[in-house]
PDB file of C-alpha atoms in Angstrom:
ATOM      1  CA  MET U   1      36.183-114.766-185.180  1.00  0.00           C
ATOM      2  CA  ALA U   2      35.678-110.952-185.253  1.00  0.00           C
ATOM      3  CA  GLY U   3      33.054-111.341-187.912  1.00  0.00           C
ATOM      4  CA  ASN U   4      30.988-113.380-185.789  1.00  0.00           C
ATOM      5  CA  ASN U   5      30.509-110.671-183.144  1.00  0.00           C
ATOM      6  CA  GLN U   6      29.260-108.233-185.767  1.00  0.00           C
ATOM      7  CA  LYS U   7      25.476-107.112-185.331  1.00  0.00           C
ATOM      8  CA  GLU U   8      23.200-107.579-188.435  1.00  0.00           C
ATOM      9  CA  VAL U   9      22.850-104.255-190.348  1.00  0.00           C
ATOM     10  CA  ARG U  10      19.407-103.795-191.212  1.00  0.00           C
ATOM     11  CA  ASP U  11      18.464-101.984-194.499  1.00  0.00           C
ATOM     12  CA  PRO U  12      17.308 -98.517-194.074  1.00  0.00           C
ATOM     13  CA  CYS U  13      13.704 -97.714-194.006  1.00  0.00           C
ATOM     14  CA  PRO U  14      12.126 -95.689-196.930  1.00  0.00           C
ATOM     15  CA  THR U  15      11.850 -92.025-196.643  1.00  0.00           C
ATOM     16  CA  ASN U  16       9.602 -90.676-193.877  1.00  0.00           C
ATOM     17  CA  PHE U  17       9.349 -94.178-192.377  1.00  0.00           C
ATOM     18  CA  THR U  18      10.493 -95.000-188.998  1.00  0.00           C
ATOM     19  CA  ARG U  19      11.865 -98.232-187.670  1.00  0.00           C
ATOM     20  CA  ILE U  20      10.031 -99.697-184.883  1.00  0.00           C
ATOM     21  CA  SER U  21      10.881-103.389-183.907  1.00  0.00           C
ATOM     22  CA  ASP U  22      11.401-105.274-187.095  1.00  0.00           C
ATOM     23  CA  ASN U  23       9.220-103.406-189.402  1.00  0.00           C
ATOM     24  CA  CYS U  24       9.103 -99.578-190.783  1.00  0.00           C
ATOM     25  CA  TYR U  25       6.091 -97.448-190.248  1.00  0.00           C
ATOM     26  CA  TYR U  26       4.786 -94.232-191.672  1.00  0.00           C
ATOM     27  CA  ILE U  27       2.748 -92.332-189.095  1.00  0.00           C
ATOM     28  CA  ASN U  28       0.640 -89.626-190.581  1.00  0.00           C
ATOM     29  CA  SER U  29      -0.585 -87.266-187.799  1.00  0.00           C
ATOM     30  CA  GLN U  30      -1.046 -84.350-190.119  1.00  0.00           C
ATOM     31  CA  GLN U  31      -4.102 -85.089-192.434  1.00  0.00           C
ATOM     32  CA  GLN U  32      -7.404 -87.039-191.363  1.00  0.00           C
ATOM     33  CA  VAL U  33      -8.919 -89.089-193.994  1.00  0.00           C
ATOM     34  CA  ASN U  34     -11.294 -91.952-194.504  1.00  0.00           C
ATOM     35  CA  TRP U  35     -10.243 -95.647-194.498  1.00  0.00           C
ATOM     36  CA  LYS U  36     -10.154 -96.050-198.190  1.00  0.00           C
ATOM     37  CA  THR U  37      -8.216 -92.927-198.849  1.00  0.00           C
ATOM     38  CA  ALA U  38      -5.785 -93.959-196.007  1.00  0.00           C
ATOM     39  CA  ASN U  39      -5.313 -97.510-197.516  1.00  0.00           C
ATOM     40  CA  SER U  40      -4.708 -95.855-201.190  1.00  0.00           C
ATOM     41  CA  ALA U  41      -2.036 -93.541-199.392  1.00  0.00           C
ATOM     42  CA  CYS U  42      -0.152 -96.371-198.078  1.00  0.00           C
ATOM     43  CA  LYS U  43      -0.344 -98.307-201.276  1.00  0.00           C
ATOM     44  CA  ALA U  44       1.095 -95.172-203.146  1.00  0.00           C
ATOM     45  CA  LEU U  45       4.234 -95.375-200.562  1.00  0.00           C
ATOM     46  CA  ASN U  46       4.472 -99.213-201.476  1.00  0.00           C
ATOM     47  CA  ALA U  47       3.187-100.140-198.030  1.00  0.00           C
ATOM     48  CA  HIS U  48      -0.167-101.020-196.407  1.00  0.00           C
ATOM     49  CA  LEU U  49      -2.193 -99.999-193.464  1.00  0.00           C
ATOM     50  CA  ALA U  50      -0.475-101.225-190.375  1.00  0.00           C
ATOM     51  CA  GLU U  51      -1.281-104.723-189.243  1.00  0.00           C
ATOM     52  CA  PHE U  52      -0.310-106.208-185.806  1.00  0.00           C
ATOM     53  CA  GLU U  53      -0.064-109.973-186.190  1.00  0.00           C
ATOM     54  CA  LYS U  54       2.004-110.145-182.968  1.00  0.00           C
ATOM     55  CA  ILE U  55       1.362-108.720-179.413  1.00  0.00           C
ATOM     56  CA  SER U  56       5.096-107.657-179.557  1.00  0.00           C
ATOM     57  CA  GLU U  57       4.373-105.384-182.731  1.00  0.00           C
ATOM     58  CA  ASP U  58       1.202-103.944-180.909  1.00  0.00           C
ATOM     59  CA  GLU U  59       3.086-103.127-177.875  1.00  0.00           C
ATOM     60  CA  GLU U  60       6.097-101.637-179.781  1.00  0.00           C
ATOM     61  CA  ILE U  61       3.918 -99.152-181.798  1.00  0.00           C
ATOM     62  CA  MET U  62       1.669 -98.033-178.862  1.00  0.00           C
ATOM     63  CA  ALA U  63       4.623 -97.289-176.918  1.00  0.00           C
ATOM     64  CA  HIS U  64       6.067 -95.416-179.698  1.00  0.00           C
ATOM     65  CA  LEU U  65       2.889 -93.178-180.018  1.00  0.00           C
ATOM     66  CA  LEU U  66       2.489 -92.849-176.467  1.00  0.00           C
ATOM     67  CA  ASN U  67       5.966 -91.341-176.090  1.00  0.00           C
ATOM     68  CA  GLN U  68       6.046 -89.222-179.004  1.00  0.00           C
ATOM     69  CA  PRO U  69       3.984 -85.867-178.283  1.00  0.00           C
ATOM     70  CA  GLN U  70       3.452 -85.100-181.979  1.00  0.00           C
ATOM     71  CA  HIS U  71       1.613 -88.550-182.207  1.00  0.00           C
ATOM     72  CA  ARG U  72       0.335 -89.138-178.669  1.00  0.00           C
ATOM     73  CA  GLY U  73      -3.658 -88.532-178.244  1.00  0.00           C
ATOM     74  CA  ARG U  74      -4.583 -89.090-181.944  1.00  0.00           C
ATOM     75  CA  ASP U  75      -6.601 -91.979-183.610  1.00  0.00           C
ATOM     76  CA  TYR U  76      -5.310 -93.888-186.433  1.00  0.00           C
ATOM     77  CA  TRP U  77      -6.609 -96.108-188.926  1.00  0.00           C
ATOM     78  CA  LEU U  78      -5.234 -99.461-189.137  1.00  0.00           C
ATOM     79  CA  GLY U  79      -5.531-102.435-191.951  1.00  0.00           C
ATOM     80  CA  GLY U  80      -8.380-104.299-190.023  1.00  0.00           C
ATOM     81  CA  LEU U  81     -11.619-105.031-191.742  1.00  0.00           C
ATOM     82  CA  ASN U  82     -14.927-106.551-190.514  1.00  0.00           C
ATOM     83  CA  PRO U  83     -16.846-108.047-193.537  1.00  0.00           C
ATOM     84  CA  GLY U  84     -19.612-109.376-191.254  1.00  0.00           C
ATOM     85  CA  LEU U  85     -18.323-112.207-189.054  1.00  0.00           C
ATOM     86  CA  LEU U  86     -14.743-111.729-188.092  1.00  0.00           C
ATOM     87  CA  TRP U  87     -12.138-109.084-187.937  1.00  0.00           C
ATOM     88  CA  ILE U  88      -9.490-109.625-190.445  1.00  0.00           C
ATOM     89  CA  TRP U  89      -6.285-107.934-191.618  1.00  0.00           C
ATOM     90  CA  SER U  90      -7.106-106.704-195.008  1.00  0.00           C
ATOM     91  CA  ASN U  91      -3.478-107.276-196.251  1.00  0.00           C
ATOM     92  CA  SER U  92      -2.572-110.636-194.835  1.00  0.00           C
ATOM     93  CA  ALA U  93      -6.054-111.637-194.686  1.00  0.00           C
ATOM     94  CA  LYS U  94      -5.154-113.284-191.128  1.00  0.00           C
ATOM     95  CA  PRO U  95      -7.565-112.822-188.284  1.00  0.00           C
ATOM     96  CA  VAL U  96      -7.275-109.939-185.979  1.00  0.00           C
ATOM     97  CA  ASN U  97      -6.312-110.961-182.373  1.00  0.00           C
ATOM     98  CA  PRO U  98      -8.928-109.268-179.989  1.00  0.00           C
ATOM     99  CA  ASN U  99      -6.859-110.099-177.067  1.00  0.00           C
ATOM    100  CA  MET U 100      -4.542-107.292-178.147  1.00  0.00           C
ATOM    101  CA  ASN U 101      -7.396-105.087-177.238  1.00  0.00           C
ATOM    102  CA  LEU U 102      -6.663-105.385-173.534  1.00  0.00           C
ATOM    103  CA  THR U 103      -2.940-104.416-174.065  1.00  0.00           C
ATOM    104  CA  SER U 104      -1.816-101.166-172.358  1.00  0.00           C
ATOM    105  CA  ILE U 105       1.662 -99.484-172.413  1.00  0.00           C
ATOM    106  CA  ALA U 106       2.786 -96.982-169.766  1.00  0.00           C
ATOM    107  CA  MET U 107       4.713 -94.277-171.075  1.00  0.00           C
ATOM    108  CA  SER U 108       8.410 -94.680-170.448  1.00  0.00           C
ATOM    109  CA  HIS U 109       8.609 -91.595-168.335  1.00  0.00           C
ATOM    110  CA  ALA U 110       5.954 -92.617-166.050  1.00  0.00           C
ATOM    111  CA  ASN U 111       7.076 -92.395-162.479  1.00  0.00           C
ATOM    112  CA  SER U 112       5.052 -95.431-160.919  1.00  0.00           C
ATOM    113  CA  THR U 113       7.013 -98.136-159.530  1.00  0.00           C
ATOM    114  CA  GLU U 114       4.029-100.433-158.434  1.00  0.00           C
ATOM    115  CA  SER U 115       3.596-103.699-160.426  1.00  0.00           C
ATOM    116  CA  ASN U 116       0.490-103.186-162.548  1.00  0.00           C
ATOM    117  CA  THR U 117      -1.853-105.608-164.099  1.00  0.00           C
ATOM    118  CA  ILE U 118      -4.928-105.083-166.431  1.00  0.00           C
ATOM    119  CA  ASP U 119      -8.398-106.030-165.453  1.00  0.00           C
ATOM    120  CA  VAL U 120     -11.180-107.098-167.751  1.00  0.00           C
ATOM    121  CA  ASP U 121     -12.082-103.621-168.455  1.00  0.00           C
ATOM    122  CA  GLY U 122      -8.686-102.558-169.423  1.00  0.00           C
ATOM    123  CA  ASP U 123      -8.117-100.662-166.286  1.00  0.00           C
ATOM    124  CA  VAL U 124      -4.474-100.657-164.749  1.00  0.00           C
ATOM    125  CA  LYS U 125      -4.277-101.550-161.405  1.00  0.00           C
ATOM    126  CA  GLY U 126      -1.404-101.605-158.697  1.00  0.00           C
ATOM    127  CA  GLU U 127      -0.496-104.257-156.281  1.00  0.00           C
ATOM    128  CA  LYS U 128      -2.135-102.673-153.517  1.00  0.00           C
ATOM    129  CA  GLU U 129      -5.564-102.177-155.339  1.00  0.00           C
ATOM    130  CA  LYS U 130      -5.279-105.955-156.414  1.00  0.00           C
ATOM    131  CA  ASP U 131      -4.890-107.287-153.025  1.00  0.00           C
ATOM    132  CA  LYS U 132      -8.504-105.644-151.915  1.00  0.00           C
ATOM    133  CA  GLU U 133     -10.293-107.662-154.635  1.00  0.00           C
ATOM    134  CA  ASP U 134     -11.481-111.230-154.525  1.00  0.00           C
ATOM    135  CA  PRO U 135      -9.155-113.382-156.460  1.00  0.00           C
ATOM    136  CA  SER U 136     -11.834-115.559-157.995  1.00  0.00           C
ATOM    137  CA  THR U 137     -12.896-112.534-159.772  1.00  0.00           C
ATOM    138  CA  ASN U 138      -9.927-111.662-161.531  1.00  0.00           C
ATOM    139  CA  GLU U 139      -9.415-112.634-165.062  1.00  0.00           C
ATOM    140  CA  THR U 140      -6.232-112.342-167.144  1.00  0.00           C
ATOM    141  CA  ILE U 141      -5.358-111.742-170.917  1.00  0.00           C
ATOM    142  CA  LEU U 142      -4.621-115.479-171.328  1.00  0.00           C
ATOM    143  CA  ASN U 143      -7.910-116.833-170.641  1.00  0.00           C
ATOM    144  CA  ASN U 144     -10.064-113.800-171.734  1.00  0.00           C
ATOM    145  CA  THR U 145     -10.953-112.941-175.203  1.00  0.00           C
ATOM    146  CA  VAL U 146     -12.371-109.222-175.579  1.00  0.00           C
ATOM    147  CA  GLU U 147     -14.679-108.122-178.368  1.00  0.00           C
ATOM    148  CA  ILE U 148     -13.577-105.396-180.348  1.00  0.00           C
ATOM    149  CA  GLU U 149     -16.330-102.339-179.496  1.00  0.00           C
ATOM    150  CA  GLY U 150     -17.902-100.302-182.176  1.00  0.00           C
ATOM    151  CA  GLN U 151     -20.371-101.085-184.755  1.00  0.00           C
ATOM    152  CA  GLY U 152     -18.096 -99.914-187.841  1.00  0.00           C
ATOM    153  CA  ARG U 153     -16.256-102.295-190.177  1.00  0.00           C
ATOM    154  CA  CYS U 154     -12.899-100.372-190.211  1.00  0.00           C
ATOM    155  CA  LEU U 155     -10.454-100.948-187.285  1.00  0.00           C
ATOM    156  CA  ARG U 156      -9.305 -97.697-185.651  1.00  0.00           C
ATOM    157  CA  LEU U 157      -6.550 -97.596-183.100  1.00  0.00           C
ATOM    158  CA  SER U 158      -8.208 -95.335-180.433  1.00  0.00           C
ATOM    159  CA  TYR U 159      -6.627 -93.214-177.757  1.00  0.00           C
ATOM    160  CA  ASN U 160      -8.216 -93.166-174.224  1.00  0.00           C
ATOM    161  CA  PRO U 161      -7.020 -90.057-172.645  1.00  0.00           C
ATOM    162  CA  THR U 162      -8.235 -91.107-169.171  1.00  0.00           C
ATOM    163  CA  LYS U 163      -6.272 -94.342-168.970  1.00  0.00           C
ATOM    164  CA  HIS U 164      -3.570 -93.344-171.278  1.00  0.00           C
ATOM    165  CA  ILE U 165      -3.938 -96.464-173.631  1.00  0.00           C
ATOM    166  CA  TYR U 166      -4.743 -97.404-177.071  1.00  0.00           C
ATOM    167  CA  ASN U 167      -7.665 -99.820-177.832  1.00  0.00           C
ATOM    168  CA  TYR U 168      -9.042-101.396-181.044  1.00  0.00           C
ATOM    169  CA  TYR U 169     -12.344 -99.815-182.150  1.00  0.00           C
ATOM    170  CA  GLY U 170     -14.753-100.730-184.974  1.00  0.00           C
ATOM    171  CA  GLN U 171     -15.405 -97.419-186.886  1.00  0.00           C
ATOM    172  CA  GLU U 172     -17.628 -96.482-189.944  1.00  0.00           C
ATOM    173  CA  CYS U 173     -15.124 -96.333-192.577  1.00  0.00           C
ATOM    174  CA  THR U 174     -16.186 -92.980-193.956  1.00  0.00           C
ATOM    175  CA  SER U 175     -14.975 -91.342-190.618  1.00  0.00           C
ATOM    176  CA  ARG U 176     -11.952 -89.332-190.910  1.00  0.00           C
ATOM    177  CA  HIS U 177      -8.607 -90.082-189.048  1.00  0.00           C
ATOM    178  CA  TYR U 178      -5.026 -90.264-189.220  1.00  0.00           C
ATOM    179  CA  TYR U 179      -3.285 -93.339-190.201  1.00  0.00           C
ATOM    180  CA  ILE U 180      -0.434 -95.664-189.858  1.00  0.00           C
ATOM    181  CA  CYS U 181       1.263 -97.403-192.764  1.00  0.00           C
ATOM    182  CA  GLU U 182       3.625-100.419-192.689  1.00  0.00           C
ATOM    183  CA  THR U 183       6.319-101.951-194.954  1.00  0.00           C
ATOM    184  CA  GLU U 184       8.113-105.208-193.991  1.00  0.00           C
ATOM    185  CA  ASP U 185      11.829-105.561-193.472  1.00  0.00           C
ATOM    186  CA  LYS U 186      13.374-106.358-196.695  1.00  0.00           C
ATOM    187  CA  THR U 187      16.826-107.118-195.256  1.00  0.00           C
ATOM    188  CA  LEU U 188      16.565-111.012-195.343  1.00  0.00           C
ATOM    189  CA  ASP U 189      14.935-110.897-198.716  1.00  0.00           C
ATOM    190  CA  ASN U 190      17.713-108.766-200.075  1.00  0.00           C
ATOM    191  CA  LYS U 191      20.423-111.049-198.541  1.00  0.00           C
ATOM    192  CA  ILE U 192      18.725-114.135-200.253  1.00  0.00           C
ATOM    193  CA  LYS U 193      18.635-112.252-203.652  1.00  0.00           C
ATOM    194  CA  LYS U 194      22.388-111.235-203.234  1.00  0.00           C
ATOM    195  CA  ILE U 195      23.484-114.933-202.379  1.00  0.00           C
ATOM    196  CA  SER U 196      21.512-116.016-205.585  1.00  0.00           C
ATOM    197  CA  ARG U 197      23.044-113.697-207.920  1.00  0.00           C
ATOM    198  CA  GLU U 198      26.465-114.744-206.314  1.00  0.00           C
ATOM    199  CA  LEU U 199      25.691-118.462-207.033  1.00  0.00           C
ATOM    200  CA  LYS U 200      24.987-117.892-210.517  1.00  0.00           C
ATOM    201  CA  LEU U 201      28.114-116.294-211.251  1.00  0.00           C
ATOM    202  CA  PHE U 202      29.783-119.741-210.352  1.00  0.00           C
ATOM    203  CA  LYS U 203      27.466-121.800-212.606  1.00  0.00           C
TER     204      LYS U 203
END
């Protein structure tokens, strides 16, 4: 019975990587490089440029950046590319969800107690300000798709110092920025391999 109450022990992240939610991330805030160099640097670490396929991943990493002084306020390369018609994640080849461009995460030490919403321009508004608006003009993340701004073909996680949020931005790939690498949690894979080895012993 006691064994059923034990929490799952995850495999540790590689050296210099930080566990954020289900994955491990390496956040380079020391050296600015172009997208190609950043991509190669991640591969050298057996990782890839970060890709946020779920809104929860997007929220977790942005919250982490906003709450870490050594990372906050910097722009980072992500794994998104735009070959011409559609933004895709370069490692998984899945489309980038542009709705994440509306995501804003307040810093955990913010002292505001008002309930906030996000308008179509990405502005965070309190309940009092919302009441002054015409409800018919309000749009939500659920029914609104936002195009990723910028003419570049490489995806940058861009910090807005005025609103204290991060947005996706299409940047020229030759520009120099910091970068975030990602490696998936291998805990489940390692468990499967272990079980497979144990089963072979009984054959």
